[in-house]
Amino acid sequence: IPESGHKYYLQFSTEDYRTGEDAGNCLATVLFPKKKSRPVVSIKCSHTKDQKKIQEEDNKIYQWIRHQSKPITANNIPDSYGNIEPALEPVWALAVAGSSSIMWEKSTETLGYFLAQVKSVRQWMRKDDFIEFDYTVLLHEMPTQEIISCHMRLTWLPGQPLKVKHFCAPQGPGAEPGSGAESGSAAGPSAEKGASF
Amino acid sequence: QIYQWMTQIQKNYSELVTQHILGKTFENRTMYYLQISQPSNKTKKIIWMDCGIHAREWISPAFCQWFVKEILQNYKTDPKISRFLQNLDFYVLPVLNIDGYIYSWEEDRFWRKSRSPHENGTCYGTDLNRNFNSSWGSVGVSFNCSSDIFCGSGPESEPETRAVAQFIKNKKSDILCYLTIHSYGQLILTPYGSTTTPPSNNEELMQVAKEAAAALTGKYGTSYKVGSTALILYSNSGSSRDWAHTIGIPLSYTFELRDTGTHGFVLPADQIQPTCAETM
């Protein structure tokens, strides 16, 4: 759009991260303004998954984590051979949801991300009902092919948006011009997606 | 272990397989390729396949090994395979970037490049798939040696690149098809990465690739996208696939195997067999 920037019109389908089941379709527009500010997104999705079922699954995970006798800690999820211990799947699932918030904030018109691995995770016990984890996640950046290490503090209570604070290690001289250290809290609208996670 | 496997394979299938030296890596490891060739009095065209140009893409060398095993175990009984071998020779390089591959097992699972030092040993490694002499250094690369897409100090600056390029150049009039195996993404990529201008035989390239993708999907339903790198992935220059095409090899493809990001580079072991079987 002359003078304004680039606008993209998207139609895409979504699927459950774990099972690959169809999870609905979305229509979106994304405007990257000419001046390097954050893109403007409008999006509408159809949800094929039953809200109640989502709540049930969320609660199952929540209860499982709450009933652990010790704070959960782990490294390398998945491991070098792609294995995820079944007991750690909920922790990985939370990392996927939380990292998507980091990717949301970091992605640009020319840079995209995938979650490569959870390098480490440590649970912080809280006196209230919230669950809290400290993560180090590795993001695979495209097209630079770099692996970016991000520290992520995640807080969750089922039925509420996932709260994510992150800090990604600044890239060396090989980085894109204009990148810098970011810390962000994603308690805003983007976290609503995390509500039924 | 792969060295041992190659020796074994040659021993067990000596009527078909010979192991040859291609060259040496930076850290002085020998690069071997396997030649699978049914003796005959006619000269046969060659299909070349290399795996493991990027260290962290472990499913790729696994696929080369699988491919060799499948061909050798079934050539007597599978009519398709025996027909292939009557008319074609296969040359397979199971690990191109041996130094990097070993490094990814021992030190850093996500290492991608080779292990040659630069800038007085302050940083290591060239992205071998940006180091070939095809529009080298023009797009989709970095000249900073700490970048994962560092293209090297010049085209073919790396011994691994030179070893492959020399060999292919020498045999190019007999090579029908150049295949290089990567992960991840589930893509069959055609030339070019450095420009969206299609290669002269684009129709043929696309048709063959589409049929391959369809056959692949037919096995387990895994879907692969087909297209030129510049159009469906990102711009890059100095890739082996582009180089092979520019020197005259008509069918040149990059395969990006499973998956599409859920596991990415750390594909679980239970997906190795289906990935390899479907790609067959």
Short mmCIF file of C-alpha atoms in Angstrom, two decimals:
data_model
loop_
_atom_site.label_atom_id
_atom_site.label_comp_id
_atom_site.label_asym_id
_atom_site.label_seq_id
_atom_site.Cartn_x
_atom_site.Cartn_y
_atom_site.Cartn_z
CA ILE A 1 0.00 0.00 0.00
CA PRO A 2 1.85 3.07 -1.24
CA GLU A 3 3.02 5.39 1.54
CA SER A 4 1.56 3.09 4.16
CA GLY A 5 3.38 -0.22 4.18
CA HIS A 6 2.68 -3.81 3.22
CA LYS A 7 -0.62 -5.47 3.92
CA TYR A 8 -1.13 -9.23 3.83
CA TYR A 9 -4.41 -11.07 3.62
CA LEU A 10 -4.30 -14.54 5.09
CA GLN A 11 -6.52 -17.53 5.19
CA PHE A 12 -5.23 -20.51 7.09
CA SER A 13 -6.21 -23.61 8.96
CA THR A 14 -5.02 -24.55 12.43
CA GLU A 15 -4.35 -27.89 14.02
CA ASP A 16 -3.80 -29.26 17.48
CA TYR A 17 -0.09 -29.07 18.22
CA ARG A 18 0.06 -32.48 19.78
CA THR A 19 -2.42 -34.55 17.81
CA GLY A 20 -2.55 -32.76 14.46
CA GLU A 21 -6.33 -32.71 14.65
CA ASP A 22 -8.02 -29.91 12.77
CA ALA A 23 -8.66 -27.03 15.17
CA GLY A 24 -10.42 -24.46 13.01
CA ASN A 25 -9.83 -21.85 10.31
CA CYS A 26 -8.80 -18.23 10.51
CA LEU A 27 -9.02 -15.13 8.40
CA ALA A 28 -6.53 -12.38 9.13
CA THR A 29 -5.00 -9.22 7.83
CA VAL A 30 -1.52 -8.10 8.79
CA LEU A 31 -0.25 -4.63 8.08
CA PHE A 32 3.47 -3.92 8.34
CA PRO A 33 3.72 -0.14 8.52
CA LYS A 34 6.39 1.59 6.48
CA LYS A 35 7.90 2.92 9.69
CA LYS A 36 9.34 0.03 11.64
CA SER A 37 6.65 -0.27 14.30
CA ARG A 38 4.83 -3.41 15.34
CA PRO A 39 2.48 -4.89 12.76
CA VAL A 40 -1.26 -4.30 13.00
CA VAL A 41 -3.20 -7.55 13.06
CA SER A 42 -6.87 -8.30 12.81
CA ILE A 43 -7.91 -11.91 13.05
CA LYS A 44 -11.02 -14.00 13.31
CA CYS A 45 -11.02 -17.76 13.85
CA SER A 46 -13.54 -20.52 13.94
CA HIS A 47 -12.99 -22.99 16.75
CA THR A 48 -13.85 -26.59 16.12
CA LYS A 49 -12.77 -27.79 19.51
CA ASP A 50 -15.34 -27.81 22.24
CA GLN A 51 -14.63 -25.16 24.91
CA LYS A 52 -15.61 -27.55 27.68
CA LYS A 53 -13.22 -30.17 26.44
CA ILE A 54 -10.43 -27.61 26.37
CA GLN A 55 -11.17 -26.60 29.94
CA GLU A 56 -11.14 -30.22 31.02
CA GLU A 57 -7.76 -30.81 29.45
CA ASP A 58 -6.38 -27.62 30.95
CA ASN A 59 -7.58 -28.66 34.36
CA LYS A 60 -6.10 -32.11 34.04
CA ILE A 61 -2.71 -30.61 33.32
CA TYR A 62 -3.08 -28.07 36.09
CA GLN A 63 -4.00 -30.67 38.67
CA TRP A 64 -1.16 -32.93 37.61
CA ILE A 65 1.36 -30.15 38.06
CA ARG A 66 -0.11 -29.05 41.39
CA HIS A 67 0.06 -32.57 42.77
CA GLN A 68 3.77 -33.01 42.23
CA SER A 69 5.60 -33.40 45.51
CA LYS A 70 8.66 -31.46 44.41
CA PRO A 71 9.21 -28.46 42.14
CA ILE A 72 9.55 -29.68 38.58
CA THR A 73 12.95 -29.20 36.92
CA ALA A 74 14.20 -30.64 33.66
CA ASN A 75 16.59 -30.14 30.76
CA ASN A 76 16.46 -30.68 27.02
CA ILE A 77 12.85 -31.20 26.05
CA PRO A 78 12.81 -32.89 23.56
CA ASP A 79 16.21 -34.47 24.00
CA SER A 80 18.72 -34.77 21.19
CA TYR A 81 16.86 -37.78 19.85
CA GLY A 82 13.47 -36.12 19.85
CA ASN A 83 12.17 -37.84 22.95
CA ILE A 84 9.85 -36.19 25.44
CA GLU A 85 9.23 -38.07 28.66
CA PRO A 86 5.46 -38.49 29.02
CA ALA A 87 5.66 -36.99 32.50
CA LEU A 88 7.14 -33.81 31.06
CA GLU A 89 4.62 -33.31 28.29
CA PRO A 90 2.55 -30.78 30.24
CA VAL A 91 5.68 -28.75 30.92
CA TRP A 92 6.55 -28.84 27.23
CA ALA A 93 3.01 -27.89 26.26
CA LEU A 94 3.17 -24.82 28.49
CA ALA A 95 6.52 -23.93 26.91
CA VAL A 96 5.01 -24.16 23.44
CA ALA A 97 2.19 -21.84 24.41
CA GLY A 98 4.49 -19.41 26.18
CA SER A 99 7.08 -19.33 23.40
CA SER A 100 4.40 -18.58 20.89
CA SER A 101 3.94 -15.34 22.77
CA ILE A 102 7.65 -14.59 22.42
CA MET A 103 7.50 -15.41 18.72
CA TRP A 104 4.47 -13.16 18.37
CA GLU A 105 6.47 -10.26 19.70
CA LYS A 106 9.67 -11.01 17.83
CA SER A 107 8.40 -11.90 14.38
CA THR A 108 8.75 -9.33 11.65
CA GLU A 109 7.95 -9.21 7.98
CA THR A 110 11.29 -10.92 7.34
CA LEU A 111 12.00 -12.95 10.47
CA GLY A 112 10.10 -15.99 11.66
CA TYR A 113 10.56 -18.52 14.42
CA PHE A 114 10.06 -22.10 15.49
CA LEU A 115 10.55 -23.60 18.92
CA ALA A 116 13.64 -25.79 18.63
CA GLN A 117 13.98 -27.05 22.18
CA VAL A 118 13.28 -26.32 25.82
CA LYS A 119 16.80 -26.10 27.18
CA SER A 120 15.82 -26.01 30.83
CA VAL A 121 12.81 -25.50 33.04
CA ARG A 122 12.43 -24.84 36.74
CA GLN A 123 9.24 -24.47 38.69
CA TRP A 124 8.77 -21.73 41.26
CA MET A 125 6.35 -22.72 43.99
CA ARG A 126 3.77 -20.11 44.86
CA LYS A 127 1.52 -19.65 47.87
CA ASP A 128 -1.48 -18.83 45.67
CA ASP A 129 -3.11 -21.07 43.05
CA PHE A 130 -0.96 -19.94 40.16
CA ILE A 131 1.61 -22.17 38.52
CA GLU A 132 4.93 -20.55 37.70
CA PHE A 133 7.87 -21.74 35.61
CA ASP A 134 11.21 -20.35 34.55
CA TYR A 135 12.24 -21.56 31.12
CA THR A 136 15.19 -21.27 28.82
CA VAL A 137 13.89 -21.94 25.33
CA LEU A 138 15.78 -22.14 22.06
CA LEU A 139 14.11 -20.54 19.08
CA HIS A 140 15.11 -21.37 15.52
CA GLU A 141 15.15 -18.14 13.54
CA MET A 142 14.48 -18.05 9.81
CA PRO A 143 15.96 -17.28 7.38
CA THR A 144 19.08 -16.51 9.41
CA GLN A 145 19.14 -20.11 10.70
CA GLU A 146 20.28 -18.85 14.08
CA ILE A 147 19.35 -20.49 17.33
CA ILE A 148 18.24 -17.82 19.80
CA SER A 149 18.20 -18.45 23.52
CA CYS A 150 15.35 -16.84 25.43
CA HIS A 151 14.56 -16.75 29.08
CA MET A 152 10.86 -17.01 29.78
CA ARG A 153 8.91 -16.57 33.02
CA LEU A 154 5.47 -18.08 32.70
CA THR A 155 2.52 -17.83 35.09
CA TRP A 156 -0.74 -19.71 34.64
CA LEU A 157 -4.11 -20.40 36.13
CA PRO A 158 -6.63 -22.28 33.98
CA GLY A 159 -9.31 -19.98 32.68
CA GLN A 160 -6.98 -16.99 32.64
CA PRO A 161 -4.63 -15.77 29.92
CA LEU A 162 -1.11 -17.14 30.14
CA LYS A 163 1.26 -14.48 31.52
CA VAL A 164 4.63 -14.45 29.82
CA LYS A 165 7.68 -12.32 30.49
CA HIS A 166 10.69 -12.93 28.29
CA PHE A 167 14.22 -11.84 27.60
CA CYS A 168 16.12 -13.11 24.58
CA ALA A 169 19.89 -13.11 24.41
CA PRO A 170 21.00 -10.30 22.13
CA GLN A 171 22.38 -11.58 18.85
CA GLY A 172 26.07 -11.16 18.01
CA PRO A 173 27.37 -9.08 15.10
CA GLY A 174 25.67 -11.47 12.71
CA ALA A 175 22.30 -10.10 13.70
CA GLU A 176 19.86 -8.08 11.68
CA PRO A 177 20.42 -4.36 12.01
CA GLY A 178 18.22 -2.74 14.57
CA SER A 179 17.69 -5.76 16.78
CA GLY A 180 18.28 -5.32 20.46
CA ALA A 181 17.43 -6.74 23.82
CA GLU A 182 13.76 -7.01 24.47
CA SER A 183 11.90 -7.79 27.59
CA GLY A 184 8.19 -8.07 27.25
CA SER A 185 5.15 -8.89 29.18
CA ALA A 186 2.44 -10.43 27.12
CA ALA A 187 -0.43 -9.93 29.49
CA GLY A 188 -2.20 -7.98 26.78
CA PRO A 189 -4.54 -9.11 24.01
CA SER A 190 -2.07 -11.59 22.58
CA ALA A 191 -2.26 -13.60 25.77
CA GLU A 192 -5.96 -14.17 25.31
CA LYS A 193 -5.00 -16.85 22.85
CA GLY A 194 -3.30 -18.61 25.70
CA ALA A 195 -6.46 -18.75 27.76
CA SER A 196 -7.70 -21.99 26.31
CA PHE A 197 -4.36 -23.59 25.77
CA GLN B 1 29.94 -45.66 13.30
CA ILE B 2 28.94 -44.64 9.82
CA TYR B 3 32.45 -45.42 8.62
CA GLN B 4 32.04 -48.93 10.01
CA TRP B 5 28.63 -49.26 8.41
CA MET B 6 30.02 -48.32 5.00
CA THR B 7 32.74 -50.94 5.25
CA GLN B 8 30.15 -53.53 6.23
CA ILE B 9 27.86 -52.63 3.38
CA GLN B 10 30.61 -52.94 0.86
CA LYS B 11 31.60 -56.29 2.29
CA ASN B 12 28.07 -57.66 2.32
CA TYR B 13 27.07 -56.42 -1.10
CA SER B 14 30.37 -56.39 -2.90
CA GLU B 15 28.74 -57.43 -6.14
CA LEU B 16 27.05 -54.07 -6.31
CA VAL B 17 28.76 -51.66 -3.94
CA THR B 18 32.17 -50.03 -3.98
CA GLN B 19 33.40 -47.45 -1.51
CA HIS B 20 35.43 -44.55 -2.84
CA ILE B 21 37.30 -41.60 -1.42
CA LEU B 22 35.88 -38.20 -2.28
CA GLY B 23 38.25 -36.01 -0.31
CA LYS B 24 38.94 -34.80 3.20
CA THR B 25 37.17 -32.53 5.61
CA PHE B 26 38.80 -29.58 7.31
CA GLU B 27 39.60 -31.67 10.37
CA ASN B 28 41.17 -34.21 8.04
CA ARG B 29 38.48 -36.84 8.11
CA THR B 30 38.06 -38.89 4.98
CA MET B 31 34.90 -38.38 2.97
CA TYR B 32 33.70 -41.61 1.38
CA TYR B 33 30.86 -42.19 -1.02
CA LEU B 34 29.22 -45.47 -1.94
CA GLN B 35 28.78 -46.41 -5.55
CA ILE B 36 25.88 -48.76 -6.16
CA SER B 37 26.27 -50.12 -9.63
CA GLN B 38 25.07 -53.28 -11.29
CA PRO B 39 27.77 -54.57 -13.61
CA SER B 40 26.77 -54.20 -17.23
CA ASN B 41 28.36 -53.48 -20.56
CA LYS B 42 26.52 -50.21 -21.12
CA THR B 43 27.53 -46.95 -19.51
CA LYS B 44 24.87 -45.85 -17.13
CA LYS B 45 23.68 -42.46 -16.07
CA ILE B 46 24.26 -41.44 -12.47
CA ILE B 47 22.02 -40.25 -9.68
CA TRP B 48 23.99 -38.49 -6.96
CA MET B 49 22.66 -38.04 -3.46
CA ASP B 50 24.37 -36.38 -0.52
CA CYS B 51 23.16 -36.11 3.05
CA GLY B 52 24.30 -34.28 6.13
CA ILE B 53 25.51 -31.01 4.65
CA HIS B 54 24.06 -29.34 7.77
CA ALA B 55 25.23 -30.96 10.97
CA ARG B 56 22.05 -30.72 13.10
CA GLU B 57 19.77 -32.29 10.48
CA TRP B 58 20.24 -35.80 11.79
CA ILE B 59 17.36 -37.36 9.86
CA SER B 60 19.32 -36.67 6.67
CA PRO B 61 22.30 -39.05 7.13
CA ALA B 62 19.80 -41.52 8.59
CA PHE B 63 17.92 -41.34 5.33
CA CYS B 64 21.02 -41.95 3.20
CA GLN B 65 21.80 -45.02 5.24
CA TRP B 66 18.21 -46.22 4.99
CA PHE B 67 18.14 -45.63 1.25
CA VAL B 68 21.26 -47.69 0.68
CA LYS B 69 19.94 -50.50 2.85
CA GLU B 70 16.56 -50.54 1.08
CA ILE B 71 18.10 -50.69 -2.36
CA LEU B 72 20.54 -53.42 -1.45
CA GLN B 73 18.11 -55.54 0.50
CA ASN B 74 15.44 -55.45 -2.17
CA TYR B 75 17.06 -55.14 -5.56
CA LYS B 76 16.64 -58.78 -6.37
CA THR B 77 12.99 -58.94 -5.39
CA ASP B 78 11.59 -55.49 -6.10
CA PRO B 79 11.00 -55.00 -9.84
CA LYS B 80 11.15 -51.20 -9.60
CA ILE B 81 14.51 -51.23 -7.87
CA SER B 82 15.98 -53.82 -10.18
CA ARG B 83 14.87 -51.80 -13.17
CA PHE B 84 16.51 -48.71 -11.70
CA LEU B 85 19.76 -50.53 -11.26
CA GLN B 86 19.74 -51.88 -14.77
CA ASN B 87 19.74 -48.38 -16.15
CA LEU B 88 21.22 -46.17 -13.44
CA ASP B 89 24.04 -46.02 -10.94
CA PHE B 90 23.55 -44.50 -7.50
CA TYR B 91 26.31 -42.56 -5.82
CA VAL B 92 25.57 -41.84 -2.17
CA LEU B 93 27.52 -39.60 0.21
CA PRO B 94 26.01 -40.35 3.63
CA VAL B 95 27.58 -37.41 5.48
CA LEU B 96 29.03 -34.44 3.64
CA ASN B 97 29.79 -32.33 6.70
CA ILE B 98 31.43 -34.98 8.83
CA ASP B 99 33.21 -32.56 11.18
CA GLY B 100 30.01 -30.66 11.88
CA TYR B 101 27.99 -33.83 12.32
CA ILE B 102 30.37 -35.21 14.93
CA TYR B 103 30.38 -31.83 16.67
CA SER B 104 26.58 -31.92 16.86
CA TRP B 105 26.71 -35.28 18.59
CA GLU B 106 29.48 -34.35 21.00
CA GLU B 107 29.14 -30.65 21.71
CA ASP B 108 26.22 -28.72 20.30
CA ARG B 109 23.08 -30.42 19.04
CA PHE B 110 22.13 -27.38 16.99
CA TRP B 111 25.42 -26.85 15.16
CA ARG B 112 24.86 -26.35 11.44
CA LYS B 113 28.10 -25.40 9.74
CA SER B 114 31.49 -27.00 9.14
CA ARG B 115 34.27 -26.61 11.69
CA SER B 116 36.87 -24.55 9.90
CA PRO B 117 38.23 -21.66 12.00
CA HIS B 118 38.07 -18.05 10.89
CA GLU B 119 39.42 -14.77 12.17
CA ASN B 120 42.28 -16.33 14.10
CA GLY B 121 40.08 -19.00 15.64
CA THR B 122 37.57 -16.57 17.11
CA CYS B 123 34.75 -18.21 15.22
CA TYR B 124 34.14 -21.51 13.51
CA GLY B 125 32.38 -22.94 10.56
CA THR B 126 31.11 -22.15 7.10
CA ASP B 127 27.58 -22.93 5.96
CA LEU B 128 28.54 -25.43 3.29
CA ASN B 129 25.25 -24.88 1.53
CA ARG B 130 26.14 -21.25 0.92
CA ASN B 131 29.69 -22.04 -0.17
CA PHE B 132 29.15 -23.37 -3.68
CA ASN B 133 29.93 -21.34 -6.76
CA SER B 134 26.39 -20.34 -7.71
CA SER B 135 25.85 -16.59 -7.37
CA TRP B 136 28.07 -16.96 -4.32
CA GLY B 137 27.67 -14.29 -1.69
CA SER B 138 24.88 -12.46 -3.40
CA VAL B 139 21.80 -13.05 -1.26
CA GLY B 140 20.62 -14.89 1.83
CA VAL B 141 24.08 -15.10 3.34
CA SER B 142 26.23 -13.42 5.92
CA PHE B 143 29.85 -12.38 5.65
CA ASN B 144 30.14 -12.53 9.38
CA CYS B 145 31.85 -15.73 10.44
CA SER B 146 29.71 -16.07 13.58
CA SER B 147 26.53 -16.26 11.52
CA ASP B 148 24.94 -19.61 10.84
CA ILE B 149 24.70 -18.68 7.16
CA PHE B 150 28.30 -17.55 6.78
CA CYS B 151 29.21 -18.32 3.20
CA GLY B 152 32.95 -18.69 3.68
CA SER B 153 35.83 -16.54 2.48
CA GLY B 154 35.07 -17.29 -1.15
CA PRO B 155 33.21 -19.76 -3.36
CA GLU B 156 34.44 -23.30 -2.69
CA SER B 157 36.69 -22.01 0.09
CA GLU B 158 35.98 -25.15 2.12
CA PRO B 159 37.62 -28.53 1.50
CA GLU B 160 34.29 -30.34 1.78
CA THR B 161 32.75 -28.14 -0.90
CA ARG B 162 35.74 -28.57 -3.17
CA ALA B 163 35.71 -32.35 -2.75
CA VAL B 164 32.09 -32.57 -3.87
CA ALA B 165 32.33 -29.94 -6.59
CA GLN B 166 35.42 -31.43 -8.17
CA PHE B 167 33.90 -34.87 -8.33
CA ILE B 168 30.60 -33.75 -9.75
CA LYS B 169 32.25 -31.49 -12.28
CA ASN B 170 34.31 -34.40 -13.56
CA LYS B 171 31.29 -36.63 -13.96
CA LYS B 172 28.73 -34.06 -14.93
CA SER B 173 28.00 -35.33 -18.40
CA ASP B 174 26.87 -38.61 -16.88
CA ILE B 175 24.94 -37.24 -13.91
CA LEU B 176 21.23 -37.15 -14.56
CA CYS B 177 20.04 -36.08 -11.17
CA TYR B 178 21.53 -34.30 -8.16
CA LEU B 179 19.79 -34.75 -4.81
CA THR B 180 20.74 -33.15 -1.54
CA ILE B 181 18.89 -34.09 1.64
CA HIS B 182 18.09 -31.69 4.48
CA SER B 183 15.57 -31.08 7.22
CA TYR B 184 13.14 -29.77 8.19
CA GLY B 185 10.15 -28.42 6.34
CA GLN B 186 8.69 -31.17 4.17
CA LEU B 187 9.61 -29.51 0.91
CA ILE B 188 10.98 -30.51 -2.46
CA LEU B 189 12.94 -27.48 -3.63
CA THR B 190 13.91 -26.73 -7.19
CA PRO B 191 16.45 -24.16 -8.44
CA TYR B 192 16.98 -21.33 -7.82
CA GLY B 193 17.43 -19.72 -4.47
CA SER B 194 19.16 -16.61 -5.70
CA THR B 195 16.54 -15.50 -8.21
CA THR B 196 12.90 -16.10 -8.99
CA THR B 197 13.70 -16.40 -12.68
CA PRO B 198 12.87 -20.02 -13.43
CA PRO B 199 15.49 -22.38 -14.81
CA SER B 200 15.23 -23.35 -18.45
CA ASN B 201 13.76 -26.77 -17.75
CA ASN B 202 11.42 -25.62 -15.04
CA GLU B 203 8.40 -27.51 -16.34
CA GLU B 204 10.22 -30.80 -16.30
CA LEU B 205 11.73 -30.08 -12.88
CA MET B 206 8.33 -29.28 -11.43
CA GLN B 207 6.57 -32.21 -12.98
CA VAL B 208 9.06 -34.74 -11.67
CA ALA B 209 9.01 -33.13 -8.24
CA LYS B 210 5.23 -33.10 -8.07
CA GLU B 211 5.10 -36.77 -8.90
CA ALA B 212 7.66 -37.45 -6.20
CA ALA B 213 5.64 -35.48 -3.68
CA ALA B 214 2.47 -37.33 -4.61
CA ALA B 215 4.17 -40.69 -4.23
CA LEU B 216 5.53 -39.60 -0.88
CA THR B 217 2.14 -38.47 0.37
CA GLY B 218 0.65 -41.72 -0.85
CA LYS B 219 2.60 -43.64 1.74
CA TYR B 220 1.55 -42.09 5.06
CA GLY B 221 -0.28 -38.95 4.10
CA THR B 222 2.65 -36.67 4.84
CA SER B 223 2.32 -33.59 2.71
CA TYR B 224 5.25 -31.99 0.93
CA LYS B 225 5.26 -28.66 -0.89
CA VAL B 226 7.05 -28.30 -4.20
CA GLY B 227 8.63 -25.23 -5.68
CA SER B 228 11.71 -23.10 -6.17
CA THR B 229 13.59 -22.12 -3.06
CA ALA B 230 13.28 -18.42 -3.80
CA LEU B 231 9.52 -18.70 -4.06
CA ILE B 232 8.53 -21.07 -1.29
CA LEU B 233 11.32 -20.82 1.25
CA TYR B 234 13.74 -17.90 1.21
CA SER B 235 16.39 -16.38 -0.97
CA ASN B 236 19.86 -17.84 -0.77
CA SER B 237 22.94 -18.16 -2.91
CA GLY B 238 25.83 -20.59 -3.08
CA SER B 239 23.67 -23.67 -2.60
CA SER B 240 24.84 -27.01 -3.91
CA ARG B 241 21.55 -27.61 -5.69
CA ASP B 242 21.72 -24.37 -7.65
CA TRP B 243 25.36 -25.00 -8.52
CA ALA B 244 24.65 -28.51 -9.79
CA HIS B 245 21.98 -27.14 -12.08
CA THR B 246 24.10 -24.31 -13.42
CA ILE B 247 26.86 -26.68 -14.47
CA GLY B 248 24.37 -28.64 -16.49
CA ILE B 249 22.76 -31.31 -14.34
CA PRO B 250 19.16 -31.20 -15.47
CA LEU B 251 17.36 -32.52 -12.40
CA SER B 252 18.58 -30.94 -9.20
CA TYR B 253 16.59 -31.02 -5.97
CA THR B 254 16.84 -30.24 -2.30
CA PHE B 255 14.67 -32.40 -0.10
CA GLU B 256 13.65 -30.98 3.26
CA LEU B 257 12.42 -33.96 5.27
CA ARG B 258 10.09 -34.11 8.29
CA ASP B 259 8.74 -32.25 10.15
CA THR B 260 7.25 -28.78 9.90
CA GLY B 261 8.49 -27.41 13.18
CA THR B 262 6.87 -29.39 15.99
CA HIS B 263 10.13 -31.18 16.64
CA GLY B 264 12.21 -29.49 13.99
CA PHE B 265 15.77 -30.72 14.09
CA VAL B 266 15.17 -33.13 16.98
CA LEU B 267 12.95 -35.57 15.15
CA PRO B 268 12.07 -38.50 17.40
CA ALA B 269 13.42 -41.94 16.60
CA ASP B 270 9.99 -43.37 15.95
CA GLN B 271 9.65 -41.03 13.00
CA ILE B 272 12.89 -42.11 11.35
CA GLN B 273 11.47 -45.22 9.76
CA PRO B 274 8.29 -43.67 8.37
CA THR B 275 10.19 -40.60 7.14
CA CYS B 276 12.67 -42.78 5.31
CA ALA B 277 10.06 -45.20 4.01
CA GLU B 278 7.87 -42.47 2.57
CA THR B 279 10.81 -40.64 1.02
CA MET B 280 11.82 -43.86 -0.68
#
